[in-house]
mmCIF file of C-alpha atoms in Angstrom:
data_model
loop_
_atom_site.group_PDB
_atom_site.id
_atom_site.type_symbol
_atom_site.label_atom_id
_atom_site.label_comp_id
_atom_site.label_asym_id
_atom_site.label_seq_id
_atom_site.Cartn_x
_atom_site.Cartn_y
_atom_site.Cartn_z
ATOM 1 C CA UNK E 157 94.834 126.323 96.958
ATOM 2 C CA UNK E 158 95.455 127.070 100.203
ATOM 3 C CA UNK E 159 94.123 123.721 101.256
ATOM 4 C CA UNK E 160 95.095 123.008 105.747
ATOM 5 C CA UNK E 161 94.676 119.145 106.707
ATOM 6 C CA UNK E 162 95.094 119.395 110.510
ATOM 7 C CA UNK E 163 96.178 115.836 111.823
ATOM 8 C CA UNK E 164 95.315 115.218 116.216
ATOM 9 C CA UNK E 165 95.107 112.266 118.367
ATOM 10 C CA UNK E 166 91.301 111.509 118.152
ATOM 11 C CA UNK E 167 89.227 114.251 120.475
ATOM 12 C CA UNK E 168 86.086 115.874 120.371
ATOM 13 C CA UNK E 169 85.331 119.472 119.345
ATOM 14 C CA UNK E 170 82.838 120.647 121.017
ATOM 15 C CA UNK E 171 81.169 122.763 117.033
ATOM 16 C CA UNK E 172 81.797 126.708 118.122
ATOM 17 C CA UNK E 173 85.505 125.675 119.261
ATOM 18 C CA UNK E 174 85.884 124.195 115.805
ATOM 19 C CA UNK E 175 84.223 126.360 113.917
ATOM 20 C CA UNK E 176 86.717 129.056 115.898
ATOM 21 C CA UNK E 177 90.017 127.005 114.593
ATOM 22 C CA UNK E 178 88.397 127.463 110.840
ATOM 23 C CA UNK E 179 87.900 130.752 111.015
ATOM 24 C CA UNK E 180 91.359 131.157 112.922
ATOM 25 C CA UNK E 181 93.145 129.197 109.889
ATOM 26 C CA UNK E 182 91.618 130.625 107.342
ATOM 27 C CA UNK E 183 91.968 134.287 108.363
ATOM 28 C CA UNK E 184 95.668 133.624 108.885
ATOM 29 C CA UNK E 185 95.985 131.774 105.303
ATOM 30 C CA UNK E 186 94.711 134.732 103.338
ATOM 31 C CA UNK E 187 96.095 137.137 105.598
ATOM 32 C CA UNK E 188 99.908 135.372 104.790
ATOM 33 C CA UNK E 189 99.075 134.561 101.515
ATOM 34 C CA UNK E 190 97.230 137.314 100.063
ATOM 35 C CA UNK E 191 94.274 135.239 98.846
ATOM 36 C CA UNK E 192 89.981 134.971 99.335
ATOM 37 C CA UNK E 193 88.967 132.793 101.957
ATOM 38 C CA UNK E 194 86.370 131.123 99.605
ATOM 39 C CA UNK E 195 89.614 129.484 97.935
ATOM 40 C CA UNK E 196 90.888 127.940 101.123
ATOM 41 C CA UNK E 197 89.892 124.724 102.388
ATOM 42 C CA UNK E 198 90.324 122.910 105.781
ATOM 43 C CA UNK E 199 90.451 119.313 106.520
ATOM 44 C CA UNK E 200 90.369 117.477 110.398
ATOM 45 C CA UNK E 201 92.293 114.020 110.346
ATOM 46 C CA UNK E 202 92.383 112.538 113.095
ATOM 47 C CA UNK E 203 94.323 109.268 113.730
ATOM 48 C CA UNK E 204 94.503 106.789 116.468
ATOM 49 C CA UNK E 205 97.460 107.088 118.245
ATOM 50 C CA UNK E 206 98.487 103.871 117.327
ATOM 51 C CA UNK E 207 99.006 104.889 113.734
ATOM 52 C CA UNK E 208 100.765 108.270 114.709
ATOM 53 C CA UNK E 209 104.560 106.964 113.669
ATOM 54 C CA UNK E 210 103.442 105.093 110.769
ATOM 55 C CA UNK E 211 100.879 107.428 109.120
ATOM 56 C CA UNK E 212 102.141 110.643 110.309
ATOM 57 C CA UNK E 213 105.599 110.779 111.997
ATOM 58 C CA UNK E 214 107.338 108.881 109.750
ATOM 59 C CA UNK E 215 106.009 110.132 106.144
ATOM 60 C CA UNK E 216 104.923 113.730 107.157
ATOM 61 C CA UNK E 217 107.662 114.742 109.515
ATOM 62 C CA UNK E 218 110.117 112.545 109.034
ATOM 63 C CA UNK E 219 110.682 112.295 105.834
ATOM 64 C CA UNK E 220 109.755 116.102 104.649
ATOM 65 C CA UNK E 221 111.267 117.311 107.644
ATOM 66 C CA UNK E 222 112.264 120.594 104.671
ATOM 67 C CA UNK E 223 108.939 121.062 104.017
ATOM 68 C CA UNK E 224 108.663 122.054 108.042
ATOM 69 C CA UNK E 225 108.711 124.777 109.645
ATOM 70 C CA UNK E 226 108.053 124.257 112.957
ATOM 71 C CA UNK E 227 108.937 121.092 114.585
ATOM 72 C CA UNK E 228 107.356 119.002 117.388
ATOM 73 C CA UNK E 229 108.940 118.201 119.960
ATOM 74 C CA UNK E 230 108.730 114.722 120.677
#
């Protein structure tokens, strides 16, 4: 606890960019939740653009809108 899962259209991240993102996310989460960095997990889940609506938008954005704290503008 907590677990972060980032879904995105497939893109190649440079290793240093990916590591910086993980570091920044972990720092933000540990600050907000007052937890240790060693309990934070981070996943990157590429989703093909043609599957986004069915796999992400409908089930996670539309159907779970009540959980969102920031809505997309699309």
